[in-house]
Coordinates of N, CA and C in Angstrom, one line a residue:
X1 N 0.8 -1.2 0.0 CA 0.0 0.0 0.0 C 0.9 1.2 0.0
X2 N 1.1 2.1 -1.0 CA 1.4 3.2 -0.9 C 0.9 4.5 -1.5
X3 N 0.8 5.2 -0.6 CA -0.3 6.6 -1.2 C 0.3 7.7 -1.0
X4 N 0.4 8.8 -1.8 CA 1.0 10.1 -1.0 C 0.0 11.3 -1.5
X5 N -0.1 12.4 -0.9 CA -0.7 13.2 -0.6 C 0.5 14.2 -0.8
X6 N 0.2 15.9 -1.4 CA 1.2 16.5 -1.7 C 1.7 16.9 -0.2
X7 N 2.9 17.6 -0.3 CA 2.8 18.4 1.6 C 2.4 19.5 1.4
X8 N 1.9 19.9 2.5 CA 1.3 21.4 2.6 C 2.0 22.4 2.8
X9 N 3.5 22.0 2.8 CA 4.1 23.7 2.6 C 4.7 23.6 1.0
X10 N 4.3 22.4 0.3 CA 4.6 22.6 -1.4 C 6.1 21.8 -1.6
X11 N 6.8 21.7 -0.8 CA 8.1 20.8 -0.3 C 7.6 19.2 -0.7
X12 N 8.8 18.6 -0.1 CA 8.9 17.2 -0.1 C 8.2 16.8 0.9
X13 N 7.5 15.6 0.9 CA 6.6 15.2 1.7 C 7.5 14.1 3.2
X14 N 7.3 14.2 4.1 CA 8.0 13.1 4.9 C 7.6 11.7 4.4
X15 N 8.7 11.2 4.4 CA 8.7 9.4 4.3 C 8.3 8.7 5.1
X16 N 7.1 8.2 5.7 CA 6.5 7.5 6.6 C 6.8 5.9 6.3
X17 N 7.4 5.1 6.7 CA 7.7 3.3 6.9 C 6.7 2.8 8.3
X18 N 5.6 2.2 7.5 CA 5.0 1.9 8.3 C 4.9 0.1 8.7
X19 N 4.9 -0.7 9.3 CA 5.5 -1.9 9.4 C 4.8 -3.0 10.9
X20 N 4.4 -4.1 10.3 CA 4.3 -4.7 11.7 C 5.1 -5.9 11.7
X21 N 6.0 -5.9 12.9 CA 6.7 -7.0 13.0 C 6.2 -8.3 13.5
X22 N 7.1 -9.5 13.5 CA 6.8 -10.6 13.9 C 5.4 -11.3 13.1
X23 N 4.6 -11.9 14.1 CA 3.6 -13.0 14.1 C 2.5 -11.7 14.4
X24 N 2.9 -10.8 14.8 CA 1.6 -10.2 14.7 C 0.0 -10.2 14.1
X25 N -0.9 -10.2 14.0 CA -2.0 -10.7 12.3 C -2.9 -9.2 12.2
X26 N -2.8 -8.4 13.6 CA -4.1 -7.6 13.4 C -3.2 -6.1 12.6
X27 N -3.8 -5.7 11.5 CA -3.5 -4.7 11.3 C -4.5 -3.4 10.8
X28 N -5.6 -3.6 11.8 CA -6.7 -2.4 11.4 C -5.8 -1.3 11.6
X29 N -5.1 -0.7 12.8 CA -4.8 0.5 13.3 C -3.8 1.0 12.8
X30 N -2.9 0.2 12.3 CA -2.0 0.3 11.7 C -2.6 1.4 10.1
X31 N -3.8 0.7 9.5 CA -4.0 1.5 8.5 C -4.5 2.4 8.9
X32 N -5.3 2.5 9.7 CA -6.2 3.8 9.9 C -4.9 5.0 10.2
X33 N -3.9 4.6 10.8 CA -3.0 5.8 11.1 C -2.1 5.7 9.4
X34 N -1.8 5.1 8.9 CA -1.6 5.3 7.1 C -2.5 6.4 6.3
X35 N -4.0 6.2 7.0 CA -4.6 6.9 6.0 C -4.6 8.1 6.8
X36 N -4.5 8.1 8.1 CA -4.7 9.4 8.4 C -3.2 10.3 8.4
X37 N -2.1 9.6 8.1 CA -1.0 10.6 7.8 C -0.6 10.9 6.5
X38 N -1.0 9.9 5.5 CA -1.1 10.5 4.0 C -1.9 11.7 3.9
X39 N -3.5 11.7 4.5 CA -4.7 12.8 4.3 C -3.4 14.0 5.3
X40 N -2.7 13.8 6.2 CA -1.6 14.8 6.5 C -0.5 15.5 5.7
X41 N -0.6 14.7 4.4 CA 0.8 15.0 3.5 C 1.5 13.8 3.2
X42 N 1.8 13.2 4.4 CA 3.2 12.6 4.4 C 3.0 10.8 3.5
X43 N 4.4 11.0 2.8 CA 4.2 9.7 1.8 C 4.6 8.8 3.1
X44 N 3.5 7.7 2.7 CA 3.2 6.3 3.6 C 3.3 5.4 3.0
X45 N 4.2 4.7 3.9 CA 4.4 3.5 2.6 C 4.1 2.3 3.9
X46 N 3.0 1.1 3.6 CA 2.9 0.1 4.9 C 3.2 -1.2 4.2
X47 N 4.7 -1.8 4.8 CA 4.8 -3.0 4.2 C 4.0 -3.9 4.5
X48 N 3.2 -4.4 5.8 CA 2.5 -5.2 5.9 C 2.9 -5.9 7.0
X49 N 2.2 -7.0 7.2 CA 2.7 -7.9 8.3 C 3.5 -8.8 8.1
X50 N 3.8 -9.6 9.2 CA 5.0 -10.7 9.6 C 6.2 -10.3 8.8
X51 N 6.5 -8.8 9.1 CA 8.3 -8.9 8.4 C 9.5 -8.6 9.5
X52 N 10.6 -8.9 9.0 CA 11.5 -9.0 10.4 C 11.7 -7.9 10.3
X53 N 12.5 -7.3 11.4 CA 13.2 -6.5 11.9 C 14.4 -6.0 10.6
X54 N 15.3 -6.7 10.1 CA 16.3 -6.3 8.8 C 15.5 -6.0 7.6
X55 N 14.3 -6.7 7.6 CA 13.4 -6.5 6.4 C 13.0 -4.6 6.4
X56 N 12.7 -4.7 7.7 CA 12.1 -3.2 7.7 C 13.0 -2.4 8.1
X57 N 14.5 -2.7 8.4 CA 15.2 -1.7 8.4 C 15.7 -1.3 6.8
X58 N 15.7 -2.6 5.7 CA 16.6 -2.8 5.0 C 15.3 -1.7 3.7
X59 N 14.5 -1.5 4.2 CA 13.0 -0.8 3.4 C 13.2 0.2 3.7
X60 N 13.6 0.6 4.9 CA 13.6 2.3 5.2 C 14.7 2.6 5.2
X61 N 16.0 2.2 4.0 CA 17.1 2.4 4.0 C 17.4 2.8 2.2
X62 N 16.2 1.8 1.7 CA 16.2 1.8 0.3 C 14.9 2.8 0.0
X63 N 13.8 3.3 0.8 CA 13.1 3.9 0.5 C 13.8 5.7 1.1
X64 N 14.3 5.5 2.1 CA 14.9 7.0 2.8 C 14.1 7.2 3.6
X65 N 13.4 6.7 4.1 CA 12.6 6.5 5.7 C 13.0 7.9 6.3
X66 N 12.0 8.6 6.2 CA 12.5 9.9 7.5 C 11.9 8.6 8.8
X67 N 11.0 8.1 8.7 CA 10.5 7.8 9.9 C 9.7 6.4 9.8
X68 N 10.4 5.1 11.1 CA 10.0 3.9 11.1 C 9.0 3.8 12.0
X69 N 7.8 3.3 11.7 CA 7.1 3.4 12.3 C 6.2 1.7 12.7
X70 N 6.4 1.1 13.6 CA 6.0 0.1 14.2 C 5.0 -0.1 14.7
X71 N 3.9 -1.0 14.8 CA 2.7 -1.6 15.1 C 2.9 -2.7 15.7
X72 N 2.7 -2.9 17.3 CA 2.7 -3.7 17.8 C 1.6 -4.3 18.6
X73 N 0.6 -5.3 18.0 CA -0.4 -5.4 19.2 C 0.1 -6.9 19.6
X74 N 0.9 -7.8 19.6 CA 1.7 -9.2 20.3 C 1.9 -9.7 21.8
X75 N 2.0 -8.4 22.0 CA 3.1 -8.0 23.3 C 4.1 -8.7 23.0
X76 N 5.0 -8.4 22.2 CA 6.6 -9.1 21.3 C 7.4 -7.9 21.8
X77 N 7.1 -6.5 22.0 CA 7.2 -5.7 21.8 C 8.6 -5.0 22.4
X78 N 8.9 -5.7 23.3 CA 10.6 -5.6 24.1 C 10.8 -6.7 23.3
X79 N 11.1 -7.9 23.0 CA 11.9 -8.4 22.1 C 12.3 -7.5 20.9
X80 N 11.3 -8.1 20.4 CA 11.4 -7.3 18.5 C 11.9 -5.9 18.6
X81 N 11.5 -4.8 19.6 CA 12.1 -3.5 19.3 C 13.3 -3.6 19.6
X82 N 14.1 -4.6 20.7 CA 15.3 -4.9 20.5 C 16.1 -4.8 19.4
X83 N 15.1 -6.4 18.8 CA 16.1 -6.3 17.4 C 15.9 -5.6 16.6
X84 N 15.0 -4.8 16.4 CA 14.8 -4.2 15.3 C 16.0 -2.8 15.8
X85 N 16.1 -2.1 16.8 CA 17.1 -1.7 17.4 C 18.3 -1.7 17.1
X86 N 18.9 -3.2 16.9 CA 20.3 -3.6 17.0 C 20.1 -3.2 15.5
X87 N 19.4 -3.5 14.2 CA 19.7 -3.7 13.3 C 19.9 -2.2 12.3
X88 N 18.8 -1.4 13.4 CA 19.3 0.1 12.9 C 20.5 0.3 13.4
X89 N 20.8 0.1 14.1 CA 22.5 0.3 14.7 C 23.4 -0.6 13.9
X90 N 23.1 -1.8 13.6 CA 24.0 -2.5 12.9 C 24.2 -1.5 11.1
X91 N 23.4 -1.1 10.7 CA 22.7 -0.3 9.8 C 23.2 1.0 9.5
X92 N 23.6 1.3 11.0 CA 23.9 2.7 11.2 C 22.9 3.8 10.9
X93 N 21.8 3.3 11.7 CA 20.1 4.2 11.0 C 20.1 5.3 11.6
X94 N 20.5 5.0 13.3 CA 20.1 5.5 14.4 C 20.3 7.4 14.6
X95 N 19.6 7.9 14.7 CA 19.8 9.9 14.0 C 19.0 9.7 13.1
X96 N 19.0 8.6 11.2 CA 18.6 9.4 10.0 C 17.4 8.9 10.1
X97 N 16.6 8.3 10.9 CA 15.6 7.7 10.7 C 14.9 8.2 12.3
X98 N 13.4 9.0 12.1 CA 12.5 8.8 13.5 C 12.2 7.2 13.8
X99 N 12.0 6.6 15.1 CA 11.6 5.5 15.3 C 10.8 5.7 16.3
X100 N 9.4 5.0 16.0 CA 8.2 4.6 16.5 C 7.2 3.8 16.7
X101 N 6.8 3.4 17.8 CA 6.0 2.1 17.8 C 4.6 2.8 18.6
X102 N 3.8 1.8 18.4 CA 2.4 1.8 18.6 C 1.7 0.3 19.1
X103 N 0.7 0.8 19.8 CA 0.0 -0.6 19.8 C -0.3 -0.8 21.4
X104 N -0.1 -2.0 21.6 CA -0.6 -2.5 23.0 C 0.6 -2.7 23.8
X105 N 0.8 -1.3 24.3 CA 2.3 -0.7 25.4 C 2.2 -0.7 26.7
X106 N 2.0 -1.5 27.5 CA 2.2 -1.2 29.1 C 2.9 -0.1 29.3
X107 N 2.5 0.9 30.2 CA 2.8 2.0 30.4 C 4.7 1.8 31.4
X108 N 4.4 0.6 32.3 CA 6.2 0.4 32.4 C 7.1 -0.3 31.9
X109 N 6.7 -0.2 30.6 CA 7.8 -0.6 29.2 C 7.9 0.3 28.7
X110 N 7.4 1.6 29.1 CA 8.0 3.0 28.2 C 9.2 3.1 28.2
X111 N 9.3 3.3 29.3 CA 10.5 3.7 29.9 C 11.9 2.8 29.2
X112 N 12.0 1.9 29.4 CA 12.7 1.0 29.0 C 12.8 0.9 27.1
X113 N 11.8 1.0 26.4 CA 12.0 1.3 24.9 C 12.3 2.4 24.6
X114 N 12.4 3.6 25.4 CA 13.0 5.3 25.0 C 14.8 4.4 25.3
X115 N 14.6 3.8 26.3 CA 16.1 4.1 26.6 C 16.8 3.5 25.6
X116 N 16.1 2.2 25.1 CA 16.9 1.2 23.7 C 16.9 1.9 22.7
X117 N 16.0 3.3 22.8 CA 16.3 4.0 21.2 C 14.7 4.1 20.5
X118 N 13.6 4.1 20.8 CA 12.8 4.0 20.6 C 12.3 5.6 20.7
X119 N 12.3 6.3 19.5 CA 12.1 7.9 19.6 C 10.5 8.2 20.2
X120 N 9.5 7.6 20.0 CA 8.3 7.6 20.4 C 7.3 6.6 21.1
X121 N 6.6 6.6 22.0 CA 5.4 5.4 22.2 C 4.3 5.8 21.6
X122 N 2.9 5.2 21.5 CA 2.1 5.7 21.3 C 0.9 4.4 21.4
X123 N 0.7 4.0 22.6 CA -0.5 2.7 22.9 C -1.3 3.2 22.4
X124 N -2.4 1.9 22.5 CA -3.2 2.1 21.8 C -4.4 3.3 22.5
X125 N -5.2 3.8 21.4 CA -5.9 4.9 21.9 C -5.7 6.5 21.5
X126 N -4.2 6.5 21.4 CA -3.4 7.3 20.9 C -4.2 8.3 19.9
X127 N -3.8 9.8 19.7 CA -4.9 10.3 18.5 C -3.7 10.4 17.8
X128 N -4.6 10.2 16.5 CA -3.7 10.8 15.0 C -2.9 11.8 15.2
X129 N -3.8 13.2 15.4 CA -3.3 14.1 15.7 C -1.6 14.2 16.8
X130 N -1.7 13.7 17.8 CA -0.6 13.5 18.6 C 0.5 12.9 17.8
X131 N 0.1 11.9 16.7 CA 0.9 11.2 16.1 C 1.3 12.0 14.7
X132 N 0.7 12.7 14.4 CA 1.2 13.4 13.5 C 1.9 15.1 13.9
X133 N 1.8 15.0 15.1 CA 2.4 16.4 15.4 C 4.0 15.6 15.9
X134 N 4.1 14.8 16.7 CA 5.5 14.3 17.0 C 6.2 14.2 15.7
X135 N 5.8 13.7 14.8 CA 6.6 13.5 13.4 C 7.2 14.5 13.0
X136 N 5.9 15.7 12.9 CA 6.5 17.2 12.2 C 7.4 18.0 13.2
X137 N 7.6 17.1 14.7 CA 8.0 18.3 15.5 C 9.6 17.2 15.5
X138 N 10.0 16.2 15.3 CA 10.9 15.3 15.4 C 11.3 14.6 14.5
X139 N 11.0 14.3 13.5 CA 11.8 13.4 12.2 C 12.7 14.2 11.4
X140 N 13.5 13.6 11.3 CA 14.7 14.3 10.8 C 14.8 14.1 8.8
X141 N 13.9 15.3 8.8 CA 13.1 15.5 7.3 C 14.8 15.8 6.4
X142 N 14.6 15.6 5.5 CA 15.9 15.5 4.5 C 14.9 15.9 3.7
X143 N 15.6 17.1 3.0 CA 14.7 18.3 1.5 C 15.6 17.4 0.6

């Protein structure tokens, strides 16, 4: 699925990688925040489900990902952001890419996924809005 919407200041639009890892299967919310950051501007691109951690780094490396964006409803969600973690780092992503996860977050696992490198949370319930203002206020946009 990929849609883009022009941006509204007439510029380049942010690169949104949108992605759910593992075994995951549910991905309503996942789209609904696709559609609602395209209707924002920003080009969204959602690989889909069950891809690994190198898959989706290796996508927002070849696409120019301002921003990874993760859907977790598993509770996998300290594993996998692990590795998906190591692989931006192995990658050397870590700075050119925003990183962000969503989904079903226990509130004392924040803490611990900011510290691994995790630029945002955003459990579920989360508004668009919120999620689309972090992006514009924190992704590291390349003109």
């Amino acid at each position: 699925m990929r849609e883009q919407s022009p941006a509204p200041s007439g510029g380049k639009p942010i690169k949104v990688l949108l992605v759910k890892l593992g075994l995951d299967g549910h991905d309503r919310g996942v789209k609904v925040v696709a559609q609602g950051l395209t209707r924002a501007g920003m080009d969204v691109h959602y690989l889909g489900m069950r891809v690994s951690p190198e898959d989706a780094v290796e996508a927002a490396i070849s696409e120019g990902a301002d921003v990874i964006g993760v859907s977790l409803l598993s509770g996998a969600h300290n594993q996998l952001m692990d590795k998906l973690m190591a692989e931006v780092d192995r990658r050397e992503l870590r700075g050119e890419a925003l990183i962000m996860l969503g989904g079903t977050i226990p509130d004392k696992d924040v803490a611990a996924l900011k510290e691994l490198g995790v630029d945002g949370v955003f459990p579920v319930g989360s508004s668009l809005a919120d999620i689309e203002r972090f992006i514009r206020e924190n992704a590291p946009h390349r003109s």
